[in-house]
mmCIF file of C-alpha atoms in Angstrom:
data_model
loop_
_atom_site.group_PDB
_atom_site.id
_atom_site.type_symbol
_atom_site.label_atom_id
_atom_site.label_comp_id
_atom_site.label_asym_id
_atom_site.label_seq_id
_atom_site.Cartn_x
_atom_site.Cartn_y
_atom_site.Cartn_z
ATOM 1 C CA UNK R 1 0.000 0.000 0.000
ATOM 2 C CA UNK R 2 3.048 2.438 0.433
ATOM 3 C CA UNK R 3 4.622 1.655 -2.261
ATOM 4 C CA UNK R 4 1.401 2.411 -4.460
ATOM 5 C CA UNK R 5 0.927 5.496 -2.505
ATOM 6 C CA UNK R 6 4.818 6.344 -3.091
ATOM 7 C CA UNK R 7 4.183 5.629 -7.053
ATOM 8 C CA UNK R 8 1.183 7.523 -7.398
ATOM 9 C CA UNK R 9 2.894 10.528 -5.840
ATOM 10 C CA UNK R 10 5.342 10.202 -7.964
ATOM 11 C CA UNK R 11 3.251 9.993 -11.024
ATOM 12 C CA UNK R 12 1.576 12.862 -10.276
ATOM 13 C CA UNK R 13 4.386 14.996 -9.735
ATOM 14 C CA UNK R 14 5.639 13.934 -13.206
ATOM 15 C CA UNK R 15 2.199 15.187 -14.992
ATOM 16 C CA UNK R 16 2.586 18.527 -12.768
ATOM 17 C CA UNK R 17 5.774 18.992 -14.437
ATOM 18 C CA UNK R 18 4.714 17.966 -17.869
ATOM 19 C CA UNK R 19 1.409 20.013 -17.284
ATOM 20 C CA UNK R 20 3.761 22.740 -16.536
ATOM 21 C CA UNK R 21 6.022 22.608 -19.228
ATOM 22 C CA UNK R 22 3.319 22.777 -21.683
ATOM 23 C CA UNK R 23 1.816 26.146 -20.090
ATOM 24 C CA UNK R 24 4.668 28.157 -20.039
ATOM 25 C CA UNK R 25 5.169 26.951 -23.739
ATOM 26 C CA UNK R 26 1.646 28.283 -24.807
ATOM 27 C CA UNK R 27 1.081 31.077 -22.274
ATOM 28 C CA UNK R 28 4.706 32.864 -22.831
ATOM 29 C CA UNK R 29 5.536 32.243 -26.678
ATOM 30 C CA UNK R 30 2.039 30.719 -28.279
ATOM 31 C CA UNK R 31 -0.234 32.816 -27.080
ATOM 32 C CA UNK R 32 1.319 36.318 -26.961
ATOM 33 C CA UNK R 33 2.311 35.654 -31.258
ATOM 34 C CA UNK R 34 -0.735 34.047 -31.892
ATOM 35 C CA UNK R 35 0.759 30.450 -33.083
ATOM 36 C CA UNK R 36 -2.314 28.730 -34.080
ATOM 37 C CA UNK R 37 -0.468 24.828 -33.618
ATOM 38 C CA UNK R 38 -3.772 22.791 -33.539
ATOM 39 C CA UNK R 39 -5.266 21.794 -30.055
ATOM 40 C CA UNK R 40 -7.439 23.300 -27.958
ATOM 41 C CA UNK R 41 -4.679 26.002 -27.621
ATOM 42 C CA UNK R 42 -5.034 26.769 -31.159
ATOM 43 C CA UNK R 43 -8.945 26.844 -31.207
ATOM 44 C CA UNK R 44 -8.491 29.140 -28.012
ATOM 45 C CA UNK R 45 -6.622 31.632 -30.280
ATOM 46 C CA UNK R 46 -8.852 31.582 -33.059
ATOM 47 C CA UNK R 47 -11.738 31.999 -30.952
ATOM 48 C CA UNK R 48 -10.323 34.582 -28.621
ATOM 49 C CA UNK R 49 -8.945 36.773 -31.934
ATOM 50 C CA UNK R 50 -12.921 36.665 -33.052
ATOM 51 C CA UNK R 51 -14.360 37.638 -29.892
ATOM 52 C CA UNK R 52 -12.220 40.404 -29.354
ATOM 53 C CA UNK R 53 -9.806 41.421 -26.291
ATOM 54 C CA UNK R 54 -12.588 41.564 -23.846
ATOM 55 C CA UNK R 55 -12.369 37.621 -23.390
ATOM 56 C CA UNK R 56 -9.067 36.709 -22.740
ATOM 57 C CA UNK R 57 -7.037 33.132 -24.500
ATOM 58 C CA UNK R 58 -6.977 31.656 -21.188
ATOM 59 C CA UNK R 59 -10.688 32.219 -20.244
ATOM 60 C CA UNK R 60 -11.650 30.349 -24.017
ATOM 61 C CA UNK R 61 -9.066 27.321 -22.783
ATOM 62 C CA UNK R 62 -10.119 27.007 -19.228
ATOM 63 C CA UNK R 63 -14.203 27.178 -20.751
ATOM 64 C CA UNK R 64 -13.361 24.592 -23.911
ATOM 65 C CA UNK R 65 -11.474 22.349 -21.353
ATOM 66 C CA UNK R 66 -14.251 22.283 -18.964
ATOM 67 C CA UNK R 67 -16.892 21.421 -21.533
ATOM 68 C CA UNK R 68 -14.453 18.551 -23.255
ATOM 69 C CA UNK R 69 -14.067 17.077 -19.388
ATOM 70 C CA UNK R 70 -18.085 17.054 -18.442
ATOM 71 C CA UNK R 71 -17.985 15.143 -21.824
ATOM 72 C CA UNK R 72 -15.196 12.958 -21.517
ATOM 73 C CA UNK R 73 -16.688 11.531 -18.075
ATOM 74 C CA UNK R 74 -20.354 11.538 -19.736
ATOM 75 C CA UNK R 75 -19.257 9.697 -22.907
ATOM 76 C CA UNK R 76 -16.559 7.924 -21.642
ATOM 77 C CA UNK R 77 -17.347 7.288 -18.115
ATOM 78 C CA UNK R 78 -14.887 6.035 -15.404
ATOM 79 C CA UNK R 79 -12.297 4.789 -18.282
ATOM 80 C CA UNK R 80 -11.716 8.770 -18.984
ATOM 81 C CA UNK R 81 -9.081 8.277 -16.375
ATOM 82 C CA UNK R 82 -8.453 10.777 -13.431
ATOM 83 C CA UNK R 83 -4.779 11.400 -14.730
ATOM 84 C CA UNK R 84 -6.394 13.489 -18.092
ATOM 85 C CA UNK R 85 -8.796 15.017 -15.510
ATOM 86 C CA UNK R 86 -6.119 16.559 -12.882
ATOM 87 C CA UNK R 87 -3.922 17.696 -16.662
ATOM 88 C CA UNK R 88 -6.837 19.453 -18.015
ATOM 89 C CA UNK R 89 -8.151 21.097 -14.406
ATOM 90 C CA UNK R 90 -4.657 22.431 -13.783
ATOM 91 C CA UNK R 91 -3.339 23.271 -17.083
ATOM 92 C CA UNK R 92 -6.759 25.970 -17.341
ATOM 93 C CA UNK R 93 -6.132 26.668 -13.873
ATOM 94 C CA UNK R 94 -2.528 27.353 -14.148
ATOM 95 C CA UNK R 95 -2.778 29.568 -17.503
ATOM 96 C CA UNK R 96 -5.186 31.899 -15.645
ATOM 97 C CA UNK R 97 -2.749 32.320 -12.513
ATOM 98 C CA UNK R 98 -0.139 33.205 -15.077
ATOM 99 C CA UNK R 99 -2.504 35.414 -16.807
ATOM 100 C CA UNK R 100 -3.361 37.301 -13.565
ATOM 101 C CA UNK R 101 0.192 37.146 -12.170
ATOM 102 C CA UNK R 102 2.090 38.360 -15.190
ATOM 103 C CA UNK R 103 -0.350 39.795 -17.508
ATOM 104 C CA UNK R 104 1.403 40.058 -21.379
ATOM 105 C CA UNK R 105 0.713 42.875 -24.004
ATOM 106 C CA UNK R 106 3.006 41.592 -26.419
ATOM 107 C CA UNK R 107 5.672 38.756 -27.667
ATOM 108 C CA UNK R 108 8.859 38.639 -24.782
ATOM 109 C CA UNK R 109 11.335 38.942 -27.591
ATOM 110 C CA UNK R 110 11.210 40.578 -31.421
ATOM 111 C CA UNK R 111 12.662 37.350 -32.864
ATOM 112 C CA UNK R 112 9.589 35.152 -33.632
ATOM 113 C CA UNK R 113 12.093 31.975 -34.683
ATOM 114 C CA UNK R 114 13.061 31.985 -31.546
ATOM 115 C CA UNK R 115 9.582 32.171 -29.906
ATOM 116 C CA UNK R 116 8.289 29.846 -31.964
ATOM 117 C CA UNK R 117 10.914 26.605 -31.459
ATOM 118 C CA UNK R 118 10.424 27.740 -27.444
ATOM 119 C CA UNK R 119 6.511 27.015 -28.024
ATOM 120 C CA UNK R 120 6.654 24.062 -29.567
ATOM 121 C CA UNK R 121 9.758 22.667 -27.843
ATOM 122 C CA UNK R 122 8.226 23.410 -24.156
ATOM 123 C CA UNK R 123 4.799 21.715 -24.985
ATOM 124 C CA UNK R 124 6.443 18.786 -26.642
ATOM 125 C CA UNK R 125 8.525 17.968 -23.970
ATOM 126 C CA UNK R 126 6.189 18.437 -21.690
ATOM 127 C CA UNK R 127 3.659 16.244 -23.447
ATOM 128 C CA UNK R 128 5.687 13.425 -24.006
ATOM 129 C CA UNK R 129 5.961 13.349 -20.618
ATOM 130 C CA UNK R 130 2.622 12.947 -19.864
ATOM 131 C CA UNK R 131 2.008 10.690 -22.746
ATOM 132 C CA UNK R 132 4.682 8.424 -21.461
ATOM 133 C CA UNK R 133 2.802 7.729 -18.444
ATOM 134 C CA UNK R 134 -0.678 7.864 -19.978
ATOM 135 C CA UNK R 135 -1.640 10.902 -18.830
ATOM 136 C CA UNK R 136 -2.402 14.206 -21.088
ATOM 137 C CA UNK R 137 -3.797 18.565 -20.655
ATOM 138 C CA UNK R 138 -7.249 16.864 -21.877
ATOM 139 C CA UNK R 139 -9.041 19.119 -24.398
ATOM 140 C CA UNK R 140 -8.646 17.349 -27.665
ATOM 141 C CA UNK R 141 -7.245 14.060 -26.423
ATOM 142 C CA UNK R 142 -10.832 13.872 -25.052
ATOM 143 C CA UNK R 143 -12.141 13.665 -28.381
ATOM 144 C CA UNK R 144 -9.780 11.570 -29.629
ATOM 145 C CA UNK R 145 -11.172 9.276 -26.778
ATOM 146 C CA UNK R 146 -14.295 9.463 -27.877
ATOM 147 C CA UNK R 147 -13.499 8.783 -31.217
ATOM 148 C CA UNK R 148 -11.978 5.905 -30.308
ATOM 149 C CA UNK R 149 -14.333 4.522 -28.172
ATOM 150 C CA UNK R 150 -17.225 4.594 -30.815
ATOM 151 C CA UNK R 151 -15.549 4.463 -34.762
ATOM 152 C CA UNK R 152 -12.288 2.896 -36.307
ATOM 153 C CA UNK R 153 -10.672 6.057 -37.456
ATOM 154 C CA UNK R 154 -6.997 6.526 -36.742
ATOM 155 C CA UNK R 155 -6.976 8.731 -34.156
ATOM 156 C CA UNK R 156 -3.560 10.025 -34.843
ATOM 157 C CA UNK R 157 -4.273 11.165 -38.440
ATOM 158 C CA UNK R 158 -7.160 12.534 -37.548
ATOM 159 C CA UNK R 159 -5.931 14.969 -34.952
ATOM 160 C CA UNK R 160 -3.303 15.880 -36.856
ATOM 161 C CA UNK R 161 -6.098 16.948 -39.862
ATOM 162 C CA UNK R 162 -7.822 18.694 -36.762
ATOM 163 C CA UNK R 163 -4.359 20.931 -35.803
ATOM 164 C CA UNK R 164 -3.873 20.933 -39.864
ATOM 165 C CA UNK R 165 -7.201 22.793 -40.131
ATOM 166 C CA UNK R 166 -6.919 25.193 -37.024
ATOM 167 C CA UNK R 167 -3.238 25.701 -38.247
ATOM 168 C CA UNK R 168 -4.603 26.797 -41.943
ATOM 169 C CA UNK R 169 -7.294 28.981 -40.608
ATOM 170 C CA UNK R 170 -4.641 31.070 -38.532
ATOM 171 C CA UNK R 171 -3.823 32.485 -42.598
ATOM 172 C CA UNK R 172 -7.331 33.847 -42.737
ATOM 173 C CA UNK R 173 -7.502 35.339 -39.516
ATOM 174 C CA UNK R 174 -4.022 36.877 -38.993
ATOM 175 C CA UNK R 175 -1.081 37.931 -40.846
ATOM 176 C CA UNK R 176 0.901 35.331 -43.708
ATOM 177 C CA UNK R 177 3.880 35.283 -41.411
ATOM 178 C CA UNK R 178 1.611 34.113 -38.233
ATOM 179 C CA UNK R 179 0.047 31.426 -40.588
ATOM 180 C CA UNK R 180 3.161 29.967 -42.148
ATOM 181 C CA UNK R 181 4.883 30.347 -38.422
ATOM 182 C CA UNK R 182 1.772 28.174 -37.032
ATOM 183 C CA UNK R 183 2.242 25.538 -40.119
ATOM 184 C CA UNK R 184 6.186 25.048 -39.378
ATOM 185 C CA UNK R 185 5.938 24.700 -36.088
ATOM 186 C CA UNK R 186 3.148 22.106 -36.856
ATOM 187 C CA UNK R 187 5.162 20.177 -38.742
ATOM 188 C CA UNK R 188 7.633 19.911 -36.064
ATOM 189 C CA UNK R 189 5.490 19.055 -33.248
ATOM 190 C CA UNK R 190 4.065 16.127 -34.931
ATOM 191 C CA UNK R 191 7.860 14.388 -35.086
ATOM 192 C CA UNK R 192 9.181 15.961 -31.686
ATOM 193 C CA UNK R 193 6.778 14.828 -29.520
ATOM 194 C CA UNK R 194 7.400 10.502 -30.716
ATOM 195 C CA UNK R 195 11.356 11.226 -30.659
ATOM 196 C CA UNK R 196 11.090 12.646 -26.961
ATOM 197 C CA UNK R 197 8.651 9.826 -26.029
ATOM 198 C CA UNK R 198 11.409 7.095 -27.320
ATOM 199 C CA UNK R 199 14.513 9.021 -25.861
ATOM 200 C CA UNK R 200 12.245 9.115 -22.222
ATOM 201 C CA UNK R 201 12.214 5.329 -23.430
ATOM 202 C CA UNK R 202 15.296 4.350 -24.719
ATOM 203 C CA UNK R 203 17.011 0.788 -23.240
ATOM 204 C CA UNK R 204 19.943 -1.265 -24.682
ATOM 205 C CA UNK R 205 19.119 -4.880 -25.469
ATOM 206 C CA UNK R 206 22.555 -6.591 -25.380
ATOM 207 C CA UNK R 207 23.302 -10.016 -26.752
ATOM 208 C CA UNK R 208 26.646 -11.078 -25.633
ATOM 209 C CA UNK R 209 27.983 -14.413 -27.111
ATOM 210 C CA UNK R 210 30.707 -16.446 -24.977
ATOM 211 C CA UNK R 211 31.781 -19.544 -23.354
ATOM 212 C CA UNK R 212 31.015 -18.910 -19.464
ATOM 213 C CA UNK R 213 28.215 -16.945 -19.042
ATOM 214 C CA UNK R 214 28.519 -17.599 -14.902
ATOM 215 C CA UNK R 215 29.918 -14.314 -14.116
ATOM 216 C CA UNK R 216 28.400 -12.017 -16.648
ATOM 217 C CA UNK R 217 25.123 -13.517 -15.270
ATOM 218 C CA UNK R 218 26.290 -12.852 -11.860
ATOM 219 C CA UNK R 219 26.882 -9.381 -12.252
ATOM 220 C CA UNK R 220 23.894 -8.763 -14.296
ATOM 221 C CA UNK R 221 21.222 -10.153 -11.259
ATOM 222 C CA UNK R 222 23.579 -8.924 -8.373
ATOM 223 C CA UNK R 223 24.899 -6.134 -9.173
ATOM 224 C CA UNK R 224 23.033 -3.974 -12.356
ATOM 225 C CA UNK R 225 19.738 -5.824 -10.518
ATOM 226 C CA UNK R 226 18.820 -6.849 -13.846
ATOM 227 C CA UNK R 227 17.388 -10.203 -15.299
ATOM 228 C CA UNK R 228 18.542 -11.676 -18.620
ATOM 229 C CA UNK R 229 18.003 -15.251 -20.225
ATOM 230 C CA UNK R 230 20.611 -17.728 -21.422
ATOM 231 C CA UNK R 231 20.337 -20.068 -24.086
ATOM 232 C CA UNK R 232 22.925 -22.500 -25.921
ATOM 233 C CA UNK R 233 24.562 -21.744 -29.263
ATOM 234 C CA UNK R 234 27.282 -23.294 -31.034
ATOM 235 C CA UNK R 235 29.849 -21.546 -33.285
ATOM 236 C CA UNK R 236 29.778 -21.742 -36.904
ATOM 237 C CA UNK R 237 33.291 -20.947 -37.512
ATOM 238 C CA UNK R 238 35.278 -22.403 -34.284
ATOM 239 C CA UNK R 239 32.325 -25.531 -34.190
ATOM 240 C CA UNK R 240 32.798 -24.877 -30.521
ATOM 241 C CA UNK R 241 30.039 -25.016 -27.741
ATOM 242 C CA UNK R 242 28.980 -21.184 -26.736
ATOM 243 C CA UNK R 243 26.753 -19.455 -24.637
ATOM 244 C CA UNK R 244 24.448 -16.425 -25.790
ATOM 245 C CA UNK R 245 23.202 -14.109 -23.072
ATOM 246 C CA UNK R 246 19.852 -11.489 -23.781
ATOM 247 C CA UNK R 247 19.043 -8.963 -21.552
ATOM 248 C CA UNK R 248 17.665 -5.221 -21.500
ATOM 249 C CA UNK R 249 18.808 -2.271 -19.639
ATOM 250 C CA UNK R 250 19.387 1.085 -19.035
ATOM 251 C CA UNK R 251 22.025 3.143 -20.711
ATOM 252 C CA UNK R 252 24.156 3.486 -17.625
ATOM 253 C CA UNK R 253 23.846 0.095 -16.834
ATOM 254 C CA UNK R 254 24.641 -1.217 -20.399
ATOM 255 C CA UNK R 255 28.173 0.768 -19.662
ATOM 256 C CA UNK R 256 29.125 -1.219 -16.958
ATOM 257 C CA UNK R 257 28.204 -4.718 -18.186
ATOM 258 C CA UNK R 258 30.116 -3.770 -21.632
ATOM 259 C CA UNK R 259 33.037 -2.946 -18.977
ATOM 260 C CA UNK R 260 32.550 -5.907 -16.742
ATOM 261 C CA UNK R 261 32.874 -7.957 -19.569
ATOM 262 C CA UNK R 262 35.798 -6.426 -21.401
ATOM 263 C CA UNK R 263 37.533 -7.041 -17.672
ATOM 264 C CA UNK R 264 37.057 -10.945 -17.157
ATOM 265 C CA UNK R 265 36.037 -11.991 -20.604
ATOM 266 C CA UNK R 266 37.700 -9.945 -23.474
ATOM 267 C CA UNK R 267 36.811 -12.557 -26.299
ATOM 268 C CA UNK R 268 33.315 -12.600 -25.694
ATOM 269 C CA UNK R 269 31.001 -10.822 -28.525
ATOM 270 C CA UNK R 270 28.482 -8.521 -27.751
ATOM 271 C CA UNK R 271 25.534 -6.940 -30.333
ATOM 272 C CA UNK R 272 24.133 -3.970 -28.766
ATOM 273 C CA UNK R 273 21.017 -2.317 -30.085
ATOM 274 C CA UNK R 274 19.007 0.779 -28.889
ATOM 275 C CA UNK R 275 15.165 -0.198 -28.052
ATOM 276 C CA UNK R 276 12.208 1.937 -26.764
ATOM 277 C CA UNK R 277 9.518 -0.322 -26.687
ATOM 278 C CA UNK R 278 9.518 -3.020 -24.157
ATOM 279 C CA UNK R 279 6.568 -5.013 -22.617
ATOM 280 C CA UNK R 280 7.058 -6.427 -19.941
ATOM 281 C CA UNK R 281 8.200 -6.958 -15.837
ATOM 282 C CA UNK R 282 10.601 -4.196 -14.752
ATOM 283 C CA UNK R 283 10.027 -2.412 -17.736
ATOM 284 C CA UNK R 284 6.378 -1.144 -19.797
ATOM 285 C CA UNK R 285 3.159 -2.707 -18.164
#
């Protein structure tokens, strides 16, 4: 029971962070040069550029969110997950502290490059983050819940048509360098956001090839506190009877086995390949 109550601490200080990220992202560099990137975000700008400056960007999130999370828990019930729930409540929640504690008439900076790769890069990392531990800011992940739940689109392609969409309508509403801004940094959200997720991820599955796999093994289970399997293999070349070790690590760890065994058995081989998707004990549920 502790050590539940110890991981879902944990947990939740990782989607306060990534919930984090993502606002000063939008609120500091999307908002104030109206980057229309897709997502609620996006829709917020649109919206809030129509209505006019009485209704602030962070009032049209915080209202949009709200709706999409009645929604999500009316469509999708108890499944909707209170993880999306506590992203959505404080990502509105946080974006209209900001707004009250440091109100913004304008971009920080006159370079809008550099605004723009701080609004997408702040969001992306911070949603990877929360993706990685199934967790999200709500708002349109809600509908791509729903979509889910009741059709076989793919839900990826069509968000990204969504964001594509809100992202072309930013060239009717504001200026051509806002609208081609919003479309770049489009473009590079939708590749960002998988490479963070697989560097969060990334493990070394080593297969090390050799004749006494005893202390390799040894080290593996006692000291890196790591599992790996052992199976018999014979060489082609030599004809000689050899042992082939498979196991799957961290990057750290994967430096001190490759030492270990350059130490006590230099002729041993070892294939070493970078892998972000792993099922299983110790590793992805």
């Amino acid at each position: 029971m502790k050590k539940k109550l110890v991981d879902n601490l944990k947990e939740y200080l990782l989607i306060s962070a990534g919930v984090e990220l993502v606002v000063l992202g939008v609120y500091f560099f999307k908002f104030p040069n109206n980057f229309s990137i897709g997502g609620v975000t996006g829709l917020a700008i649109l919206l809030s550029s129509l209505l006019g400056p009485k209704i602030s960007t962070s009032t049209v999130v915080f209202v949009i969110n709200m709706i999409l999370l009645v929604v999500g828990y009316l469509v999708i019930g108890r499944s909707f997950g209170n993880k999306t729930a506590y992203g959505s409540i404080l990502m509105s929640a946080s974006l209209s502290l900001l707004e009250y504690l440091f109100p913004l008439k304008g971009p920080l900076t006159n370079e809008p490059m550099l605004e723009l790769a701080f609004a997408v890069l702040l969001p992306a990392v911070g949603a990877a983050i929360l993706f990685n531990i199934g967790a999200s800011t709500g708002g349109t992940d809600v509908v791509a819940m729903i979509l889910k739940k009741y059709s076989n689109i793919d839900i990826g392609r069509s968000l990204f048509i969504t964001d594509l969409f809100l992202t072309l309508a930013s060239f009717l509403i504001f200026d051509i360098t806002t609208g081609l801004l919003s479309l770049l940094g489009l473009l590079v959200k939708s590749t960002m956001v998988d490479t963070i997720i697989e560097n969060l991820n990334l493990h070394k599955y080593l297969t090390i090839i050799c004749k006494d796999p005893k202390p390799i093994s040894d080290f593996i289970l006692n000291t890196l506190h790591r599992s790996a399997t052992i199976s018999d293999a014979k060489g082609a070349f030599s004809n000689q009877e050899k042992k082939i070790i498979f196991a799957v690590m961290n990057r750290s760890q994967a430096v001190q086995l490759r030492r270990f065994i350059k130490e006590t058995e230099p002729d041993a081989f070892i294939l070493i390949t970078n892998t972000s998707e792993i099922v299983g004990r110790g590793f992805r549920a």
